[in-house]
Coordinates of C-alpha atoms and ligand atoms in Angstrom, one line a residue:
X1 CA 113.5 87.6 124.6
X2 CA 116.0 89.4 122.4
X3 CA 116.7 93.0 123.2
X4 CA 116.4 95.8 120.8
X5 CA 120.0 95.9 119.9
X6 CA 119.7 92.3 118.8
X7 CA 116.8 93.3 116.8
X8 CA 118.5 96.2 115.0
X9 CA 121.7 93.9 114.4
X10 CA 119.3 91.4 112.8
X11 CA 117.9 94.1 110.4
X12 CA 121.5 95.3 109.6
X13 CA 122.3 91.7 108.7
X14 CA 119.3 91.2 106.3
X15 CA 120.4 94.5 104.7
X16 CA 123.9 93.1 104.2
X17 CA 122.3 90.1 102.7
X18 CA 120.4 92.1 100.2
X19 CA 123.5 94.0 99.3
X20 CA 125.7 90.8 99.0
X21 CA 123.0 89.5 96.5
X22 CA 123.4 92.6 94.4
X23 CA 119.7 93.5 95.0
X24 CA 120.0 96.7 97.1
X25 CA 118.1 99.7 95.7
X26 CA 119.7 103.0 96.0
X27 CA 117.6 106.2 95.5
X28 CA 119.0 108.9 93.5
X29 CA 118.0 112.5 94.2
X30 CA 116.6 114.7 91.6
X31 CA 117.2 118.5 92.2
X32 CA 114.2 120.3 90.6
X33 CA 111.1 119.1 88.8
X34 CA 110.4 115.7 87.3
X35 CA 110.8 115.9 83.5
X36 CA 112.4 114.7 80.4
X37 CA 115.7 116.1 81.6
X38 CA 116.5 116.0 85.3
X39 CA 119.3 117.2 87.5
X40 CA 121.0 114.6 89.5
X41 CA 124.3 114.8 91.3
X42 CA 125.0 118.2 89.6
X43 CA 124.5 116.7 86.1
X44 CA 121.6 117.0 83.6
X45 CA 120.3 113.6 82.7
X46 CA 117.9 112.2 80.2
X47 CA 115.2 110.5 82.2
X48 CA 113.8 107.3 80.7
X49 CA 112.3 105.8 83.8
X50 CA 109.3 107.9 84.9
X51 CA 105.5 107.0 84.4
X52 CA 105.4 110.5 83.0
X53 CA 103.8 109.2 79.8
X54 CA 102.3 112.6 78.6
X55 CA 104.9 114.6 80.2
X56 CA 102.5 116.4 82.5
X57 CA 104.5 116.0 85.8
X58 CA 105.9 119.6 85.4
X59 CA 103.1 121.1 83.1
X60 CA 102.6 124.9 83.9
X61 CA 98.8 124.4 83.4
X62 CA 98.7 121.8 86.3
X63 CA 100.9 124.0 88.5
X64 CA 98.6 126.9 87.9
X65 CA 95.5 124.7 88.7
X66 CA 97.1 123.4 91.8
X67 CA 98.0 127.0 93.0
X68 CA 94.5 128.2 92.2
X69 CA 92.8 125.3 94.1
X70 CA 95.2 125.9 97.1
X71 CA 94.2 129.8 97.0
X72 CA 90.5 129.0 97.0
X73 CA 90.3 125.8 99.0
X74 CA 93.3 126.0 101.4
X75 CA 96.3 123.7 101.9
X76 CA 95.1 120.5 103.6
X77 CA 91.8 118.9 104.7
X78 CA 92.7 117.7 108.2
X79 CA 89.9 115.1 108.0
X80 CA 88.8 111.9 106.4
X81 CA 86.1 112.5 103.8
X82 CA 83.0 111.4 105.8
X83 CA 83.7 113.7 108.9
X84 CA 84.5 117.0 107.3
X85 CA 86.9 116.3 104.5
X86 CA 84.8 116.5 101.4
X87 CA 84.9 119.7 99.3
X88 CA 83.0 120.4 96.2
X89 CA 86.4 119.8 94.3
X90 CA 86.5 116.3 95.5
X91 CA 83.0 115.5 94.3
X92 CA 83.6 117.3 91.0
X93 CA 86.8 115.1 90.4
X94 CA 84.9 112.0 91.3
X95 CA 82.2 112.8 88.7
X96 CA 84.7 113.8 86.2
X97 CA 86.6 110.6 86.5
X98 CA 83.4 108.6 86.3
X99 CA 82.4 110.6 83.0
X100 CA 85.8 110.1 81.5
X101 CA 85.7 106.4 82.0
X102 CA 82.1 106.0 81.3
X103 CA 81.3 104.7 84.6
X104 CA 78.2 105.5 87.0
X105 CA 80.4 107.0 89.7
X106 CA 84.0 107.0 91.2
X107 CA 85.5 107.3 94.5
X108 CA 88.9 108.8 95.5
X109 CA 91.7 107.2 97.6
X110 CA 94.9 108.6 98.8
X111 CA 96.7 106.3 96.2
X112 CA 95.7 103.5 93.8
X113 CA 97.6 101.2 96.3
X114 CA 94.9 102.0 98.8
X115 CA 92.2 101.8 96.2
X116 CA 93.1 98.2 95.4
X117 CA 93.9 97.5 99.0
X118 CA 90.4 98.6 100.1
X119 CA 88.3 97.4 97.1
X120 CA 87.9 93.6 97.7
X121 CA 87.3 93.2 101.4
X122 CA 83.9 95.2 101.5
X123 CA 82.4 93.9 98.4
X124 CA 83.0 90.1 98.5
X125 CA 82.7 87.7 101.3
X126 CA 83.6 84.0 102.3
X127 CA 80.9 82.7 99.8
X128 CA 82.6 84.6 97.0
X129 CA 85.7 84.1 94.7
X130 CA 88.4 86.3 93.2
X131 CA 90.3 85.0 90.4
X132 CA 93.7 87.0 90.0
X133 CA 96.4 87.0 87.2
X134 CA 99.7 85.8 88.6
X135 CA 101.5 88.9 87.6
X136 CA 99.1 91.5 89.2
X137 CA 100.4 94.5 91.1
X138 CA 101.3 94.2 94.7
X139 CA 98.4 96.2 95.8
X140 CA 95.9 93.9 94.2
X141 CA 97.6 90.8 95.9
X142 CA 97.4 92.6 99.2
X143 CA 93.8 93.7 98.6
X144 CA 92.7 90.1 97.7
X145 CA 94.6 88.8 100.8
X146 CA 92.6 91.3 103.0
X147 CA 89.2 89.9 101.7
X148 CA 87.5 86.8 103.0
X149 CA 86.8 85.7 99.5
X150 CA 88.3 82.4 98.2
X151 CA 91.4 83.0 96.1
X152 CA 92.1 81.6 92.8
X153 CA 95.2 82.5 90.6
X154 CA 95.8 82.0 86.9
X155 CA 99.2 81.9 85.1
X156 CA 99.8 85.4 83.6
X157 CA 97.4 85.9 80.6
X158 CA 96.9 82.1 80.3
X159 CA 93.3 82.1 79.1
X160 CA 92.9 78.2 79.5
X161 CA 94.2 78.6 83.0
X162 CA 91.7 81.4 83.7
X163 CA 88.8 79.2 82.5
X164 CA 90.0 76.3 84.5
X165 CA 90.0 78.6 87.7
X166 CA 86.5 80.0 86.7
X167 CA 85.3 76.4 86.6
X168 CA 86.8 75.6 89.9
X169 CA 85.3 78.7 91.5
X170 CA 81.8 77.6 90.2
X171 CA 82.3 74.0 91.2
X172 CA 83.3 75.3 94.7
X173 CA 79.8 76.9 94.9
X174 CA 81.0 80.6 94.7
X175 CA 78.1 83.1 95.0
X176 CA 79.9 86.0 93.1
X177 CA 83.0 85.6 91.2
X178 CA 85.5 88.4 90.3
X179 CA 88.2 88.4 87.9
X180 CA 91.1 90.9 88.8
X181 CA 93.7 91.9 86.4
X182 CA 96.2 94.7 85.5
X183 CA 95.2 96.3 82.3
X184 CA 98.9 96.6 81.5
X185 CA 101.6 94.4 83.2
X186 CA 104.2 96.9 84.1
X187 CA 107.4 94.9 84.1
X188 CA 106.7 93.8 80.5
X189 CA 104.4 96.4 78.9
X190 CA 102.1 93.6 77.8
X191 CA 98.3 94.3 77.6
X192 CA 95.9 92.0 79.5
X193 CA 93.7 90.0 77.0
X194 CA 90.5 91.8 77.8
X195 CA 88.5 90.6 74.9
X196 CA 89.1 87.1 76.0
X197 CA 88.8 87.8 79.7
X198 CA 85.5 89.6 79.2
X199 CA 84.1 86.7 77.1
X200 CA 85.1 84.2 79.5
X201 CA 83.6 86.3 82.3
X202 CA 80.4 86.5 80.4
X203 CA 80.3 82.8 79.8
X204 CA 80.9 82.0 83.5
X205 CA 79.0 84.7 85.0
X206 CA 81.8 86.6 86.5
X207 CA 82.7 90.2 86.9
X208 CA 85.8 91.9 85.7
X209 CA 87.9 94.4 87.7
X210 CA 90.9 96.0 85.7
X211 CA 93.8 98.1 87.3
X212 CA 94.6 100.5 84.6
X213 CA 97.4 102.5 86.2
X214 CA 99.6 102.1 83.2
X215 CA 97.0 102.9 80.6
X216 CA 94.6 105.5 81.7
X217 CA 95.4 108.9 79.9
X218 CA 97.0 107.4 76.9
X219 CA 95.7 103.9 75.8
X220 CA 92.5 103.9 73.8
X221 CA 90.5 106.7 72.3
X222 CA 90.9 109.9 74.4
X223 CA 93.0 108.0 76.8
X224 CA 90.2 106.1 78.3
X225 CA 92.3 103.0 78.9
X226 CA 92.6 99.3 77.9
X227 CA 88.9 98.5 77.8
X228 CA 88.4 101.4 75.3
X229 CA 91.5 100.3 73.4
X230 CA 89.9 96.9 72.9
X231 CA 86.3 98.3 72.7
X232 CA 85.1 96.2 75.6
X233 CA 83.4 97.0 78.8
X234 CA 84.6 95.9 82.3
X235 CA 82.5 96.2 85.6
X236 CA 85.2 98.0 87.8
X237 CA 88.2 100.2 86.9
X238 CA 90.8 101.3 89.4
X239 CA 93.5 103.9 88.5
X240 CA 96.0 106.5 89.7
X241 CA 96.5 110.2 89.4
X242 CA 100.2 109.4 89.9
X243 CA 101.2 108.4 86.5
X244 CA 99.9 109.8 83.2
X245 CA 97.3 112.0 84.8
X246 CA 99.8 114.6 86.2
X247 CA 101.8 112.2 88.3
X248 CA 101.2 113.6 91.8
X249 CA 99.3 111.2 93.8
X250 CA 95.7 109.9 94.3
X251 CA 93.8 106.7 93.4
X252 CA 90.3 105.9 92.4
X253 CA 87.7 103.1 91.9
X254 CA 85.2 103.7 89.1
X255 CA 82.2 101.6 88.5
X256 CA 78.4 101.0 89.3
X257 CA 76.9 103.4 91.8
X258 CA 76.3 100.6 94.3
X259 CA 80.0 99.6 94.3
X260 CA 81.1 103.1 94.8
X261 CA 78.6 103.7 97.5
X262 CA 79.5 100.5 99.5
X263 CA 83.1 101.5 99.2
X264 CA 82.3 104.9 100.7
X265 CA 80.6 103.2 103.7
X266 CA 83.0 100.3 104.2
X267 CA 86.5 100.7 102.4
X268 CA 89.0 101.0 105.2
X269 CA 91.7 103.0 103.4
X270 CA 88.8 105.5 102.5
X271 CA 87.3 105.7 106.1
X272 CA 90.5 105.8 108.0
X273 CA 92.8 108.0 105.9
X274 CA 92.9 111.7 105.1
X275 CA 91.1 113.4 102.2
X276 CA 93.3 114.3 99.2
X277 CA 94.5 117.9 99.3
X278 CA 92.7 120.6 97.2
X279 CA 95.9 121.2 95.1
X280 CA 96.0 117.6 93.9
X281 CA 92.3 117.5 93.3
X282 CA 92.2 120.8 91.4
X283 CA 95.1 119.8 89.3
X284 CA 93.5 116.4 88.7
X285 CA 90.4 118.1 87.2
X286 CA 92.7 120.3 85.1
X287 CA 94.8 116.9 84.0
X288 CA 91.6 115.3 82.8
X289 CA 90.6 118.3 80.7
X290 CA 94.2 118.3 79.1
X291 CA 94.1 114.5 78.7
X292 CA 90.8 114.4 76.9
X293 CA 92.0 116.8 74.2
X294 CA 95.6 115.5 74.1
X295 CA 95.4 113.4 70.8
X296 CA 98.7 115.2 69.8
X297 CA 100.5 114.1 72.9
X298 CA 99.3 110.6 72.6
X299 CA 100.3 110.4 68.9
X300 CA 103.7 111.6 69.9
X301 CA 104.0 109.2 72.8
X302 CA 103.3 106.2 70.5
X303 CA 105.5 107.6 67.7
X304 CA 108.3 107.9 70.2
X305 CA 107.8 104.4 71.4
X306 CA 107.8 103.1 67.7
X307 CA 111.2 105.0 67.1
X308 CA 112.8 103.9 70.4
X309 CA 111.8 100.2 70.0
X310 CA 113.2 100.3 66.3
X311 CA 116.4 101.9 67.4
X312 CA 117.1 99.5 70.2
X313 CA 116.2 96.5 68.1
X314 CA 118.5 97.8 65.3
X315 CA 121.4 98.2 67.7
X316 CA 121.0 94.4 68.7
X317 CA 119.3 94.5 72.0
X318 CA 116.7 92.0 73.1
X319 CA 113.4 93.7 73.8
X320 CA 109.9 92.4 74.6
X321 CA 107.5 92.9 71.7
X322 CA 104.7 95.3 71.9
X323 CA 103.4 98.7 71.3
X324 CA 103.2 100.2 74.8
X325 CA 105.4 102.9 75.8
X326 CA 106.9 100.7 78.4
X327 CA 110.0 99.2 76.5
X328 CA 112.0 96.6 78.5
X329 CA 115.4 95.8 77.4
X330 CA 116.1 92.1 78.6
X331 CA 119.6 91.5 80.2
X332 CA 119.4 88.3 82.0
X333 CA 121.4 88.6 85.3
X334 CA 120.8 91.3 87.9
X335 CA 124.4 92.3 87.8
X336 CA 124.4 93.0 84.2
X337 CA 121.1 95.1 84.5
X338 CA 123.0 97.1 87.1
X339 CA 126.4 97.5 85.2
X340 CA 124.2 98.6 82.1
X341 CA 122.4 101.2 84.2
X342 CA 125.7 102.6 85.7
X343 CA 127.3 102.7 82.2
X344 CA 124.2 104.6 80.9
X345 CA 124.4 107.0 83.9
X346 CA 128.0 107.7 83.1
X347 CA 126.7 108.8 79.5
X348 CA 123.9 111.0 81.0
X349 CA 120.9 108.6 80.8
X350 CA 118.9 107.8 83.9
X351 CA 117.2 104.3 83.9
X352 CA 116.5 101.8 86.5
X353 CA 117.5 98.1 86.4
X354 CA 114.7 95.7 87.5
X355 CA 115.6 92.3 89.0
X356 CA 114.4 89.7 91.4
X357 CA 112.2 89.8 93.3
X358 CA 110.4 92.4 91.0
X359 CA 110.9 90.2 87.9
X360 CA 111.8 86.5 87.8
X361 CA 115.3 85.3 88.4
X362 CA 117.4 85.5 85.2
X363 CA 114.9 87.9 83.6
X364 CA 116.6 91.1 84.8
X365 CA 116.1 94.2 82.7
X366 CA 116.3 97.8 82.2
X367 CA 112.7 99.1 81.8
X368 CA 112.7 102.2 79.5
X369 CA 109.6 104.3 79.4
X370 CA 108.6 106.9 76.8
X371 CA 107.2 110.3 77.4
X372 CA 105.3 112.5 74.8
X373 CA 107.6 115.3 75.4
X374 CA 110.8 113.4 74.5
X375 CA 112.1 114.9 71.2
X376 CA 113.9 113.1 68.3
X377 CA 117.2 114.5 69.5
X378 CA 116.6 113.2 73.0
X379 CA 115.9 109.7 71.7
X380 CA 118.9 109.7 69.4
X381 CA 120.9 110.8 72.4
X382 CA 119.5 107.9 74.4
X383 CA 120.1 105.4 71.6
X384 CA 123.8 106.4 71.2
X385 CA 124.1 106.0 74.9
X386 CA 122.6 102.6 74.9
X387 CA 124.8 101.4 72.1
X388 CA 128.0 102.7 73.9
X389 CA 126.8 101.2 77.2
X390 CA 126.0 98.0 75.4
X391 CA 129.4 97.7 74.0
X392 CA 131.1 98.6 77.4
X393 CA 129.2 95.8 79.2
X394 CA 129.6 93.2 76.4
X395 CA 125.8 93.1 75.9
X396 CA 126.6 94.1 72.3
X397 CA 129.4 92.8 70.2
Ligands
PLP1 C1 101.6 102.3 90.1 C2 100.5 101.3 90.3 C3 99.7 101.2 91.4 C4 99.9 102.0 92.6 O1 99.5 103.4 92.3 P1 99.7 104.4 93.4 O2 98.6 105.6 93.0 O3 101.0 105.1 93.0 O4 99.5 104.0 94.6 C5 98.8 100.2 91.5 N1 98.7 99.3 90.4 C6 99.4 99.3 89.4 C7 99.2 98.5 88.2 C8 100.4 100.3 89.3 O5 101.2 100.3 88.1

């Protein structure tokens, strides 16, 4: 049996391998709050890589709501929900999320990773089938793996393949069939084809689960997400408080009362993990109040996305088409994405390069993300930095 020092040497070697492939991720420290401008390494940087779509992550109203909740309800819960960790605030936020999304009820988790991780196993058994988009978030993939249901996978947004898998699940004698998809595929900013997916589900007697992490709060009327954007109904929605809804943490499942109640009885990340702290829950309630009335922020977010896309395209960058505030700049090789990110950092712009295994080999990119609080001057500053960095790296002539 190998000893501990051999084990640690083995880990060091895998880390060297990751670094040699140019795939090592280095975390850069922000001093101060998350915002449009952040302080990093003693410099002020324009931040174009947060999921802070509505700019609420440092909003004074959310900070005040968090402080008030903490003053009235304490700091921590020191309990899971079912023992003694449920406050009036938790139930109020669950009801508020359900109402916002037009669902019967909702249940909070520590994160959407836990919501997706805990969703499938209690609901579906070995007689059932889950049909999952090949580009779904890692948490859906893990959640599906943890369930005993038979697994089918369809190529990303390929509706012919989805129908093939639906037929295969039915031919295999599945009792219940659930289609699982991201509402927005986060590396590309592409929307799931919910009108086609819900029509196919209807035709083949399947249910639809949508993870709307990159949509809730800003896509669709009042920010109710991708189903509202398309004007369709889905059975189960999962989402996060960690992106547009204030950006702290916390996840949820919203859907029929029976689904939520079974999850309360059986979902393992719910039963065996601590209740969300009052500050996060109180601020989550305030975030939904802000979001419902935030047509101005949503308009600015999408206007920023249009301006930013047009500016990058005019400069000569290759983008993925779309309207979503995720705007990926396609660069090809991982090294080029990293060189571009480094050149942008020199020019005061903070972005992240994405490369294998997060995106396919040869499809490395810089994923920029818009924020409603970015001003025209910020975007012009960012575009100038992209043009200069593009020339410095040879991406632009
Ligand atoms: C961010 C994200 C998650 C995870 O959300 P957390 O609340 O941060 O755990 C899950 N699914 C999708 C599609 C996401 O983008």
